[in-house]
Coordinates of C-alpha atoms and ligand atoms in Angstrom, one line a residue:
Chain L
M1 CA 27.6 68.1 -112.9
S2 CA 27.6 64.8 -111.1
Q3 CA 24.1 64.0 -112.3
K4 CA 25.1 64.6 -115.9
T5 CA 27.8 62.0 -115.7
Y6 CA 25.4 59.2 -115.0
K7 CA 22.5 60.1 -117.1
P8 CA 21.6 58.7 -120.4
K9 CA 21.2 61.3 -123.1
D10 CA 17.4 61.0 -123.4
A11 CA 16.5 61.0 -119.8
P12 CA 14.7 64.1 -118.7
T13 CA 16.4 66.4 -116.4
L14 CA 15.9 65.9 -112.7
S15 CA 15.0 68.7 -110.4
P16 CA 18.3 69.9 -108.9
E17 CA 17.3 69.5 -105.3
V18 CA 17.7 65.9 -104.2
K19 CA 14.8 64.3 -102.5
V20 CA 16.0 61.6 -100.2
D21 CA 14.4 58.3 -99.4
E22 CA 12.7 58.1 -102.8
P23 CA 14.0 55.8 -105.4
R24 CA 14.3 57.8 -108.6
E25 CA 14.0 56.2 -111.9
A26 CA 14.4 59.1 -114.3
V27 CA 12.4 57.4 -117.0
S28 CA 10.4 54.2 -116.5
S29 CA 12.3 51.2 -117.8
E30 CA 9.3 50.5 -120.0
E31 CA 9.8 53.8 -121.8
R32 CA 13.5 53.5 -121.9
L33 CA 13.4 50.1 -123.6
Q34 CA 11.6 51.8 -126.4
I35 CA 14.6 54.0 -127.3
E36 CA 15.3 53.1 -130.9
R37 CA 19.0 53.1 -131.3
P38 CA 20.6 53.6 -127.9
S39 CA 24.3 54.6 -127.6
L40 CA 26.6 51.8 -126.3
R41 CA 26.5 53.5 -122.9
D42 CA 22.7 53.7 -122.8
W43 CA 22.5 50.1 -124.1
M44 CA 24.8 48.9 -121.3
D45 CA 22.8 50.8 -118.8
L46 CA 19.5 49.5 -120.0
R47 CA 20.7 45.9 -119.8
L48 CA 22.6 46.2 -116.5
G49 CA 20.6 48.9 -114.7
W50 CA 24.0 50.4 -113.8
Y51 CA 22.7 53.9 -114.0
G52 CA 20.1 53.5 -111.3
F53 CA 22.5 51.6 -109.1
V54 CA 25.3 54.2 -109.2
R55 CA 22.9 57.1 -108.9
K56 CA 21.2 55.6 -105.9
N57 CA 24.5 55.1 -104.2
L58 CA 25.9 58.5 -105.1
D59 CA 22.7 60.1 -103.9
E60 CA 22.6 58.2 -100.6
P61 CA 21.5 60.7 -98.0
M62 CA 24.1 61.7 -95.4
P63 CA 22.5 63.3 -92.3
A64 CA 24.0 66.7 -91.3
G65 CA 27.0 66.1 -89.0
V66 CA 28.3 63.0 -90.8
G67 CA 31.8 63.6 -91.8
W68 CA 35.4 62.4 -91.2
W69 CA 34.5 59.6 -88.7
Q70 CA 32.3 58.0 -91.4
T71 CA 35.2 57.6 -93.8
L72 CA 36.8 54.7 -92.0
G73 CA 34.4 52.1 -93.6
N74 CA 35.4 53.2 -97.1
L75 CA 39.1 53.0 -96.1
L76 CA 38.6 49.5 -94.8
M77 CA 36.9 48.4 -98.1
T78 CA 39.9 49.8 -100.1
L79 CA 42.4 48.1 -97.8
L80 CA 40.6 44.8 -98.2
V81 CA 40.8 45.1 -102.0
F82 CA 44.5 45.7 -101.6
Q83 CA 44.9 42.7 -99.4
F84 CA 43.1 40.5 -102.0
I85 CA 45.3 41.7 -104.8
T86 CA 48.6 41.5 -103.0
G87 CA 47.6 38.1 -101.5
F88 CA 46.8 36.8 -105.0
A89 CA 50.2 38.0 -106.2
L90 CA 52.0 36.5 -103.3
A91 CA 50.3 33.1 -103.9
M92 CA 51.9 33.0 -107.3
Y93 CA 55.3 32.5 -105.7
Y94 CA 54.5 30.9 -102.4
S95 CA 54.6 27.2 -101.7
P96 CA 52.9 25.8 -98.6
S97 CA 55.2 23.1 -97.5
P98 CA 57.7 23.0 -94.7
D99 CA 60.3 22.0 -97.3
S100 CA 59.7 25.0 -99.4
A101 CA 57.7 27.6 -97.6
H102 CA 60.6 29.5 -96.1
A103 CA 62.7 29.3 -99.2
S104 CA 59.8 30.5 -101.4
V105 CA 59.2 33.5 -99.1
K106 CA 62.9 34.3 -99.1
H107 CA 62.9 34.0 -102.9
L108 CA 59.9 36.2 -103.4
T109 CA 61.1 38.8 -100.9
Y110 CA 64.7 39.1 -102.0
E111 CA 65.0 37.9 -105.5
V112 CA 61.7 38.6 -107.2
G113 CA 61.4 42.2 -108.5
L114 CA 59.1 44.3 -106.3
G115 CA 58.7 41.2 -104.0
S116 CA 59.6 43.1 -100.9
F117 CA 57.2 45.8 -101.7
I118 CA 54.3 43.5 -102.5
R119 CA 54.9 41.5 -99.4
G120 CA 55.3 44.7 -97.4
L121 CA 52.0 45.9 -98.6
H122 CA 50.3 42.7 -97.6
S123 CA 51.9 42.4 -94.1
W124 CA 51.6 46.1 -93.3
G125 CA 48.1 46.0 -94.8
S126 CA 47.0 43.6 -92.1
T127 CA 48.3 45.9 -89.4
V128 CA 46.7 49.0 -90.9
I129 CA 43.4 47.1 -91.3
V130 CA 43.4 46.1 -87.7
I131 CA 43.9 49.7 -86.6
A132 CA 41.2 51.0 -89.0
V133 CA 38.8 48.3 -87.9
V134 CA 39.3 49.2 -84.3
L135 CA 38.8 52.9 -85.0
H136 CA 35.7 52.1 -87.0
M137 CA 34.3 50.0 -84.2
L138 CA 35.1 52.7 -81.6
R139 CA 33.3 55.3 -83.6
V140 CA 30.2 53.1 -84.0
F141 CA 30.4 52.4 -80.3
F142 CA 30.6 56.0 -79.2
W143 CA 28.0 57.1 -81.6
G144 CA 25.7 54.4 -80.4
S145 CA 25.1 53.5 -84.1
Y146 CA 24.6 49.9 -83.3
K147 CA 21.1 50.7 -81.9
K148 CA 17.8 49.9 -83.5
P149 CA 17.5 49.4 -86.5
R150 CA 21.2 48.7 -87.0
E151 CA 21.7 45.8 -84.7
L152 CA 22.5 43.3 -87.4
T153 CA 24.9 45.8 -89.1
W154 CA 26.9 45.7 -85.9
V155 CA 26.6 41.9 -85.5
V156 CA 27.9 41.3 -89.0
G157 CA 30.7 43.7 -88.2
V158 CA 31.7 41.7 -85.2
I159 CA 31.8 38.6 -87.4
I160 CA 34.0 40.5 -89.9
F161 CA 36.3 41.4 -87.0
Q162 CA 36.6 37.7 -86.0
V163 CA 37.3 36.8 -89.6
I164 CA 40.1 39.5 -89.8
L165 CA 41.7 38.1 -86.6
G166 CA 41.5 34.6 -88.2
F167 CA 43.3 36.0 -91.3
S168 CA 46.2 37.3 -89.2
F169 CA 46.5 34.2 -87.1
T170 CA 46.7 31.8 -90.1
G171 CA 48.8 34.2 -92.2
Y172 CA 51.4 34.6 -89.5
L173 CA 52.4 30.9 -89.9
L174 CA 52.9 31.0 -93.7
P175 CA 56.5 32.3 -93.9
W176 CA 57.5 29.2 -91.7
D177 CA 60.3 31.1 -89.9
Q178 CA 61.0 30.9 -86.2
K179 CA 58.5 33.6 -85.3
A180 CA 55.8 32.0 -87.3
Y181 CA 56.4 28.5 -86.0
W182 CA 56.6 29.4 -82.3
A183 CA 53.7 31.8 -82.3
T184 CA 51.6 29.0 -83.8
V185 CA 52.9 26.4 -81.4
V186 CA 51.8 28.6 -78.5
G187 CA 48.6 30.0 -80.2
T188 CA 47.3 26.6 -81.1
R189 CA 48.0 25.3 -77.6
I190 CA 45.5 27.8 -76.3
A191 CA 42.9 25.5 -77.7
A192 CA 44.2 22.6 -75.6
T193 CA 43.4 24.6 -72.4
I194 CA 39.7 24.1 -73.0
P195 CA 38.5 21.4 -70.7
V196 CA 37.5 18.0 -72.1
V197 CA 37.6 18.7 -75.8
G198 CA 40.8 20.7 -75.7
H199 CA 43.2 18.0 -76.9
A200 CA 40.9 16.9 -79.8
L201 CA 40.5 20.5 -80.9
L202 CA 44.3 21.0 -80.8
V203 CA 44.9 18.0 -83.0
F204 CA 42.1 19.2 -85.4
I205 CA 43.6 22.7 -85.7
R206 CA 47.1 21.4 -86.1
G207 CA 46.2 18.5 -88.4
G208 CA 48.2 16.3 -86.0
E209 CA 49.9 16.3 -82.6
E210 CA 52.6 18.7 -83.6
V211 CA 52.8 21.8 -85.7
G212 CA 54.0 20.4 -89.0
A213 CA 53.3 20.0 -92.7
L214 CA 49.6 19.5 -92.2
T215 CA 49.3 22.5 -90.0
L216 CA 50.8 24.6 -92.8
T217 CA 48.5 23.3 -95.5
R218 CA 45.5 23.7 -93.2
F219 CA 46.3 27.3 -92.3
Y220 CA 47.0 28.0 -96.0
S221 CA 43.7 26.6 -97.0
F222 CA 41.8 28.7 -94.4
H223 CA 43.9 31.8 -95.3
V224 CA 43.3 31.7 -99.0
M225 CA 39.9 29.9 -99.4
L226 CA 37.5 29.9 -96.5
L227 CA 38.4 33.2 -94.9
P228 CA 38.4 35.3 -98.1
A229 CA 35.1 33.8 -99.2
S230 CA 33.4 34.5 -95.8
L231 CA 34.9 38.0 -95.7
I232 CA 33.5 38.8 -99.1
L233 CA 30.1 37.5 -98.1
F234 CA 29.9 39.3 -94.8
T235 CA 31.3 42.5 -96.2
F236 CA 28.6 42.6 -98.9
L237 CA 26.0 41.9 -96.2
H238 CA 27.4 44.7 -94.1
L239 CA 27.3 47.2 -96.9
Y240 CA 23.8 46.1 -97.9
L241 CA 22.7 46.7 -94.3
V242 CA 24.5 50.0 -94.1
R243 CA 22.6 51.2 -97.2
R244 CA 19.3 49.7 -96.1
H245 CA 19.3 51.5 -92.8
H246 CA 21.3 54.6 -93.9
I247 CA 24.0 56.2 -91.9
A248 CA 23.0 57.4 -88.5
G249 CA 23.4 61.1 -87.8
P250 CA 25.2 62.5 -84.8
V251 CA 23.9 61.6 -81.3
T252 CA 22.4 65.1 -81.0
P253 CA 21.0 65.8 -84.5
A254 CA 22.9 68.6 -86.2
K255 CA 21.1 71.4 -88.0
G256 CA 20.6 71.1 -91.7
A257 CA 19.1 68.8 -94.3
P258 CA 20.8 65.6 -95.4
V259 CA 23.2 66.0 -98.3
P260 CA 23.9 63.4 -100.9
F261 CA 26.9 61.2 -100.5
Y262 CA 28.4 62.6 -103.7
P263 CA 30.4 64.8 -103.7
N264 CA 30.9 66.0 -100.1
Q265 CA 31.3 62.7 -98.3
L266 CA 33.0 61.0 -101.2
F267 CA 35.5 63.8 -101.2
K268 CA 36.3 63.3 -97.6
D269 CA 36.6 59.5 -98.2
A270 CA 39.1 60.2 -101.0
I271 CA 41.2 62.4 -98.8
V272 CA 41.3 59.7 -96.1
L273 CA 42.2 57.1 -98.7
L274 CA 45.0 59.3 -99.9
F275 CA 46.5 59.3 -96.4
G276 CA 45.6 55.8 -95.4
V277 CA 46.9 54.1 -98.5
G278 CA 49.8 56.6 -98.6
L279 CA 50.8 55.5 -95.1
L280 CA 50.6 51.9 -96.1
I281 CA 52.9 52.5 -99.1
Y282 CA 55.3 54.4 -97.0
L283 CA 55.5 51.6 -94.4
A284 CA 56.0 49.0 -97.1
V285 CA 58.9 50.9 -98.6
A286 CA 60.5 52.3 -95.4
L287 CA 60.1 49.2 -93.2
P288 CA 60.4 46.3 -95.6
P289 CA 59.3 42.9 -94.2
G290 CA 61.9 40.6 -92.8
L291 CA 62.3 36.9 -92.5
E292 CA 63.9 35.1 -89.6
A293 CA 65.7 31.8 -89.6
I294 CA 63.7 28.8 -90.8
A295 CA 61.4 27.2 -88.2
D296 CA 63.4 25.0 -85.8
P297 CA 61.7 23.0 -83.1
T298 CA 65.0 22.7 -81.2
G299 CA 66.1 26.3 -81.4
T300 CA 66.9 27.7 -78.0
D301 CA 67.7 31.4 -78.2
F302 CA 64.4 32.4 -79.5
S303 CA 61.6 33.9 -77.4
P304 CA 58.3 33.4 -79.2
R305 CA 56.0 36.4 -79.6
P306 CA 52.7 36.8 -81.4
E307 CA 51.7 39.6 -83.8
W308 CA 51.5 42.9 -81.9
Y309 CA 47.7 43.0 -81.7
F310 CA 47.6 39.7 -79.8
L311 CA 50.2 41.0 -77.3
G312 CA 47.4 42.0 -74.9
L313 CA 46.3 38.4 -74.7
Y314 CA 50.0 37.3 -74.4
E315 CA 50.5 39.6 -71.4
L316 CA 47.3 38.4 -69.8
L317 CA 48.7 34.9 -70.0
K318 CA 51.8 36.1 -68.1
V319 CA 49.8 37.4 -65.1
M320 CA 47.4 34.5 -64.8
P321 CA 48.5 32.2 -61.9
S322 CA 49.2 28.6 -62.6
G323 CA 46.0 26.6 -63.1
W324 CA 44.0 29.7 -64.2
E325 CA 45.2 29.9 -67.7
V326 CA 41.8 28.9 -69.1
V327 CA 40.6 32.3 -67.8
A328 CA 43.0 34.1 -70.0
T329 CA 42.8 31.8 -73.0
V330 CA 39.1 31.1 -73.1
I331 CA 36.9 32.8 -70.6
I332 CA 38.0 36.5 -71.0
P333 CA 38.2 36.4 -74.9
T334 CA 34.9 34.5 -75.2
G335 CA 33.3 36.9 -72.7
I336 CA 34.5 40.0 -74.6
T337 CA 33.3 38.4 -77.9
I338 CA 29.9 37.5 -76.5
G339 CA 29.6 41.0 -75.0
M340 CA 30.4 42.5 -78.4
F341 CA 27.8 40.4 -80.2
A342 CA 25.2 41.2 -77.5
L343 CA 26.0 44.9 -77.3
P344 CA 22.8 46.1 -79.1
W345 CA 20.7 44.2 -76.7
L346 CA 22.8 44.9 -73.6
D347 CA 22.4 48.6 -74.1
R348 CA 18.7 49.1 -73.4
S349 CA 18.6 52.9 -73.5
K350 CA 16.5 54.5 -76.2
S351 CA 19.0 57.4 -76.6
R352 CA 22.2 57.1 -78.4
H353 CA 23.7 59.9 -76.3
P354 CA 26.8 58.7 -74.3
A355 CA 25.4 60.5 -71.2
K356 CA 22.3 58.4 -71.4
R357 CA 24.1 55.0 -71.5
Q358 CA 26.8 55.5 -68.9
W359 CA 27.4 52.0 -67.8
I360 CA 27.9 50.8 -71.4
I361 CA 30.3 53.6 -72.1
M362 CA 32.1 52.8 -68.8
S363 CA 32.4 49.1 -69.6
G364 CA 33.6 50.1 -73.0
F365 CA 36.3 52.3 -71.6
A366 CA 37.3 49.6 -69.1
A367 CA 37.7 47.0 -71.9
I368 CA 39.6 49.4 -74.1
L369 CA 41.8 50.5 -71.2
L370 CA 42.6 46.9 -70.2
I371 CA 43.3 45.7 -73.8
G372 CA 45.3 48.9 -74.6
L373 CA 47.4 48.8 -71.4
M374 CA 48.2 45.1 -71.8
T375 CA 49.1 45.6 -75.5
L376 CA 51.3 48.6 -74.6
K377 CA 53.0 46.5 -71.9
G378 CA 53.6 43.8 -74.5
I379 CA 55.0 46.2 -77.1
L380 CA 57.3 47.9 -74.5
E381 CA 58.7 44.6 -73.4
T382 CA 59.4 43.3 -76.9
P383 CA 63.1 42.7 -77.2
P384 CA 64.5 44.7 -80.2
E385 CA 65.9 41.9 -82.3
H386 CA 66.0 38.1 -82.1
K387 CA 69.3 36.4 -82.3
K388 CA 69.6 33.9 -85.2
S389 CA 69.3 30.4 -84.0
E390 CA 72.1 28.1 -84.8
A391 CA 70.6 24.7 -85.2
T392 CA 72.9 21.7 -84.8
L393 CA 71.6 18.5 -86.1
A394 CA 73.7 16.0 -84.1
E395 CA 73.8 15.9 -80.4
S396 CA 75.4 18.9 -78.9
N397 CA 77.1 18.8 -75.5
D398 CA 77.3 22.4 -74.7
I399 CA 75.2 23.3 -71.7
P400 CA 73.2 26.4 -72.5
K401 CA 74.8 29.6 -71.1
A402 CA 72.8 31.5 -68.5
E403 CA 71.2 34.5 -70.1
A404 CA 71.7 37.3 -67.7
T405 CA 69.4 39.7 -69.4
Q406 CA 66.5 37.3 -69.4
L407 CA 67.0 36.5 -65.7
E408 CA 67.0 40.2 -64.9
S409 CA 63.7 40.8 -66.6
L410 CA 62.3 38.0 -64.5
G411 CA 63.3 39.7 -61.4
E412 CA 65.3 36.7 -60.2
Chain X
M1 CA -20.4 23.7 -104.9
P2 CA -18.7 26.1 -102.5
K3 CA -18.1 23.2 -100.2
D4 CA -16.3 21.3 -103.0
N5 CA -14.3 24.4 -103.8
L6 CA -13.1 24.5 -100.2
N7 CA -12.0 20.9 -100.4
Q8 CA -10.1 21.7 -103.6
D9 CA -8.3 24.5 -101.8
N10 CA -7.4 22.3 -98.9
I11 CA -6.0 19.6 -101.2
E12 CA -4.0 22.4 -103.0
I13 CA -2.7 23.7 -99.7
S14 CA -1.6 20.3 -98.4
R15 CA -0.1 19.5 -101.8
R16 CA 1.9 22.7 -101.6
K17 CA 2.9 21.9 -98.0
M18 CA 4.0 18.4 -99.0
M19 CA 6.1 19.7 -101.8
G20 CA 7.7 22.3 -99.6
L21 CA 8.5 19.7 -97.1
V22 CA 10.1 17.5 -99.8
V23 CA 12.2 20.4 -101.0
G24 CA 13.3 21.1 -97.4
V25 CA 14.2 17.5 -96.8
I26 CA 16.2 17.4 -100.1
N27 CA 18.0 20.5 -99.1
L28 CA 18.9 19.1 -95.7
G29 CA 20.2 16.0 -97.5
L30 CA 22.3 18.1 -99.8
I31 CA 23.9 20.0 -96.9
G32 CA 24.5 16.8 -95.1
A33 CA 26.0 15.2 -98.2
I34 CA 28.7 17.8 -98.4
V35 CA 29.2 18.8 -94.8
G36 CA 29.4 15.3 -93.3
P37 CA 32.3 14.0 -95.5
M38 CA 33.9 17.4 -95.3
V39 CA 34.1 17.3 -91.5
G40 CA 35.3 13.7 -91.5
F41 CA 38.0 14.5 -94.0
A42 CA 39.2 17.6 -92.1
A43 CA 39.1 15.7 -88.8
A44 CA 40.9 12.6 -90.1
P45 CA 44.2 13.4 -88.2
L46 CA 42.3 12.8 -85.0
G47 CA 42.4 9.1 -85.7
N48 CA 46.2 8.9 -86.0
K49 CA 47.8 7.2 -83.0
R50 CA 51.4 7.8 -82.1
K51 CA 53.8 4.9 -81.4
S52 CA 56.6 4.9 -78.9
R53 CA 60.1 4.5 -80.2
W54 CA 63.4 3.9 -78.4
V55 CA 66.3 6.1 -79.4
E56 CA 69.9 5.7 -78.4
L57 CA 71.2 9.1 -77.2
M58 CA 74.7 8.8 -75.9
D59 CA 77.3 7.0 -73.7
E60 CA 76.4 6.9 -70.1
S61 CA 79.9 8.1 -69.2
R62 CA 79.4 11.5 -70.8
I63 CA 77.1 12.7 -68.1
K64 CA 78.2 13.0 -64.5
P65 CA 75.9 12.7 -61.4
G66 CA 74.3 16.0 -60.6
E67 CA 74.6 17.2 -64.2
V68 CA 71.9 18.4 -66.6
K69 CA 72.7 18.1 -70.2
E70 CA 70.9 19.2 -73.3
V71 CA 70.9 16.6 -76.0
N72 CA 69.8 17.2 -79.6
Y73 CA 69.0 14.3 -81.9
S74 CA 67.0 13.7 -84.9
L75 CA 64.6 11.0 -86.0
L76 CA 63.0 10.1 -89.3
V77 CA 59.3 10.8 -88.7
V78 CA 56.2 10.9 -90.9
D79 CA 54.9 14.5 -91.1
G80 CA 51.7 14.4 -93.1
Y81 CA 52.6 13.6 -96.7
H82 CA 56.3 13.2 -96.3
E83 CA 59.0 11.6 -94.1
V84 CA 61.4 14.1 -92.6
E85 CA 64.4 14.1 -90.4
Q86 CA 63.0 15.9 -87.5
K87 CA 65.1 17.5 -84.8
F88 CA 64.3 17.0 -81.1
T89 CA 65.8 18.3 -77.9
V90 CA 65.7 16.7 -74.5
F91 CA 67.4 17.4 -71.2
L92 CA 69.0 14.5 -69.4
R93 CA 69.5 14.8 -65.7
R94 CA 71.7 12.3 -63.8
S95 CA 71.4 11.8 -60.0
E96 CA 73.3 9.3 -57.9
E97 CA 70.6 6.7 -58.5
D98 CA 69.3 7.2 -62.0
V99 CA 69.0 9.2 -65.2
I100 CA 65.8 11.1 -66.0
C101 CA 64.8 12.6 -69.4
I102 CA 62.9 15.9 -69.4
D103 CA 61.0 17.2 -72.4
P104 CA 61.7 20.9 -73.0
A105 CA 58.1 21.8 -74.0
C106 CA 56.7 24.1 -71.4
T107 CA 53.5 22.7 -69.8
H108 CA 51.9 26.1 -70.0
L109 CA 51.6 26.7 -73.8
G110 CA 54.4 24.7 -75.3
C111 CA 57.4 27.1 -75.6
R112 CA 60.8 25.6 -75.3
V113 CA 62.3 26.0 -71.9
D114 CA 66.0 26.9 -71.4
Y115 CA 68.2 25.4 -68.7
H116 CA 70.1 27.9 -66.5
A117 CA 72.9 25.9 -65.1
D118 CA 74.0 28.5 -62.5
Q119 CA 70.5 28.5 -60.9
H120 CA 69.6 24.9 -61.6
K121 CA 66.4 26.0 -63.1
F122 CA 64.5 25.6 -66.3
I123 CA 63.0 28.9 -67.4
C124 CA 60.4 29.5 -70.1
P125 CA 61.0 32.6 -72.3
C126 CA 57.3 33.0 -73.0
H127 CA 55.4 33.8 -69.9
G128 CA 58.1 33.3 -67.4
G129 CA 57.4 29.8 -66.1
V130 CA 60.1 28.4 -63.8
F131 CA 60.9 24.7 -63.1
D132 CA 63.5 23.2 -60.9
D133 CA 66.2 20.9 -62.3
E134 CA 63.9 17.9 -62.0
G135 CA 61.3 19.7 -64.0
T136 CA 58.9 20.4 -61.2
N137 CA 57.0 23.6 -61.8
K138 CA 58.0 26.3 -59.2
S139 CA 56.5 29.6 -60.3
G140 CA 54.8 31.3 -63.2
P141 CA 51.8 30.0 -65.2
P142 CA 52.8 26.4 -65.9
P143 CA 50.2 24.1 -64.3
K144 CA 52.3 20.9 -64.0
P145 CA 55.8 19.5 -64.1
L146 CA 57.7 19.2 -67.4
E147 CA 56.9 15.9 -69.1
R148 CA 59.4 13.0 -68.8
H149 CA 60.4 10.4 -71.3
P150 CA 61.1 6.8 -70.2
V151 CA 64.9 6.1 -70.0
K152 CA 66.9 2.9 -70.0
V153 CA 70.6 2.4 -69.7
E154 CA 71.8 -0.6 -71.6
A155 CA 75.4 -1.7 -72.2
G156 CA 76.7 1.7 -71.1
K157 CA 74.3 3.6 -73.5
I158 CA 71.4 5.9 -72.5
W159 CA 68.2 5.2 -74.4
I160 CA 65.0 7.2 -74.3
S161 CA 61.6 6.4 -75.6
R162 CA 59.3 9.0 -77.2
E163 CA 56.1 9.0 -79.0
V164 CA 56.2 10.1 -82.7
Ligands
HEM501 C1 36.7 45.3 -93.0 C2 35.6 45.4 -92.4 C3 34.5 46.5 -92.6 C4 34.1 47.3 -93.6 C5 34.7 47.2 -95.1 C6 33.1 48.1 -93.2 C7 32.4 49.1 -94.0 C8 31.5 50.0 -93.5 C9 31.0 51.1 -94.2 C10 31.5 51.5 -95.7 C11 30.2 51.8 -93.4 C12 29.5 53.2 -93.7 C13 30.5 54.3 -93.5 C14 31.1 54.4 -92.1 O1 30.3 54.5 -91.1 O2 32.3 54.3 -92.1 C15 30.0 51.1 -92.2 C16 29.2 51.3 -91.2 C17 29.0 50.6 -90.0 N1 29.8 49.6 -89.6 FE1 31.3 48.7 -90.7 N2 32.8 47.9 -91.9 C18 33.7 46.9 -91.4 C19 33.8 46.4 -90.1 C20 32.9 46.7 -89.1 C21 33.0 46.2 -87.8 C22 34.1 45.2 -87.3 C23 31.9 46.6 -87.1 C24 31.5 46.4 -85.6 C25 31.8 45.4 -84.9 C26 31.1 47.5 -87.9 C27 29.9 48.1 -87.6 C28 29.3 49.1 -88.4 C29 28.1 49.7 -88.1 C30 27.1 49.4 -86.9 C31 27.9 50.7 -89.1 C32 26.7 51.7 -89.2 C33 27.1 53.0 -88.7 C34 26.1 54.0 -88.8 O3 25.0 53.8 -89.4 O4 26.3 55.2 -88.4 N3 31.8 47.5 -89.2 N4 30.9 49.9 -92.3
FES502 S1 54.6 28.7 -72.5 FE1 55.9 28.6 -70.9 S2 55.2 30.0 -69.5 FE2 53.8 30.1 -71.1

């Protein structure tokens, strides 16, 4: 039934059993061009070659044993499309200037119809994407699917991962509220801890000495131009490579012949999409996005915190002794990143079986445990709600009150 | 004749090589023509230098020896494409001899420290840096003391200087 859907009327019937690895042109293009008066659909197909393309992808062989774990890539793709669409919509109302950014976000969230929902989809989308990307990477890691010949599929994946983190770092500033402002003050200062070039890099990232108008336009330009363009490029490269090398089967080959992508795998993909996107919509409705007081460089009663998936790094910064911060800000993150890029070459074993590459699996577990525990610690220590900061323009003479709770948590 | 032919081929090959080389050079030129100005444009803020400005904060009589006071003030500063009234906070600390002005930006990663009067300490809410009431780093991640701004007392008024 699937095959009928994509077959021009005059194409001869294919044998029902699908032979994999063999490009199938039902009729040579030479022959098909001779069709006297093609239907509109045939005509489109003859000009675009759509039929062959769709067919080829629907017939993509899935080795036996491929299943639910391989649906995450498709979920990611869909979530990315959602991000693009909601981002495009938000940009219709957003204005990237310290004078107006906060007001424009407030307006679009609370006054524009469906504003809270669209913004909720976009901000929860970033969270769900990070979770899905991490699961996708873990599955590739434990399956050893990054091994020959899929090294570059993995490398491009690591680049995509960096781009996604870039998106969330730049996007976080855009609402220009307290949370946004302070997370960016601290986040950009990380660059300044790099020896020698640190300060120049800081000024370059901020567009000046302080986080201000030029930081906002800079981040906006990255968030809506450079990062989306690179994400599209690398995602297509990734998908091209995935198709070129085909999906790897289970580490111990399962019995049975490969089956075409359609309908079995596509069905599983659709079920996962139903739940993944369902969860996203639920989150956007049930937990609508908030907005804190406008960015205030003098505000006292605010303790800056980054987005939850940077909390691991944040906690790491806390435990680093004075003078060692470059270890937490640069050395460990760079080390992990280099390790990820180099993984296909660090892991020399021929076999993809976890038992045959113990030290890689062990270091993977160690890294996951470290990042997971640190993130968990950060989440558990997050204070429930921030107090609104009351900004006074003129000089104020009140000496700040001691905050007993904060002192307690410091163990003083 | 075969010899001639060979020569022809060689000429053809070097001609092709030459043209390939020219295409390569042109392409490099094109990349340079867009990347060079682009980097210069994006990095332009690196050339901006900050200037010191003196600001009058308050009457000297309003701070007693041994006291630490938080002072908010605002300045008209140029922020990129516009001039804005920007708010700043500093801490003044008066001892028997003089007045010092401490900047609240934590020297670790720039969060704003709070003064806890009962303990005579500055505490950073971010990663738990602690400084004494002169701004010297005591514990936690901060690598150096809080920055100070120059202070002068003239005709009973406290002035500080800061770079904007
Ligand atoms: C938003 C980003 C991403 C999208 C849209 C995406 C998409 C996909 C899709 C559709 C597949 C095939 C189905 C599947 O295995 O789930 C796949 C496979 C793969 N992905 Fe990704 N991916 C993304 C990010 C990443 C990242 C961050 C990595 C690793 C660092 C990665 C590494 C791989 C590898 C090595 C494969 C081949 C797996 C195999 O052959 O078994 N991907 N990706
Ligand atoms: S920014 Fe103050 S301790 Fe990290």
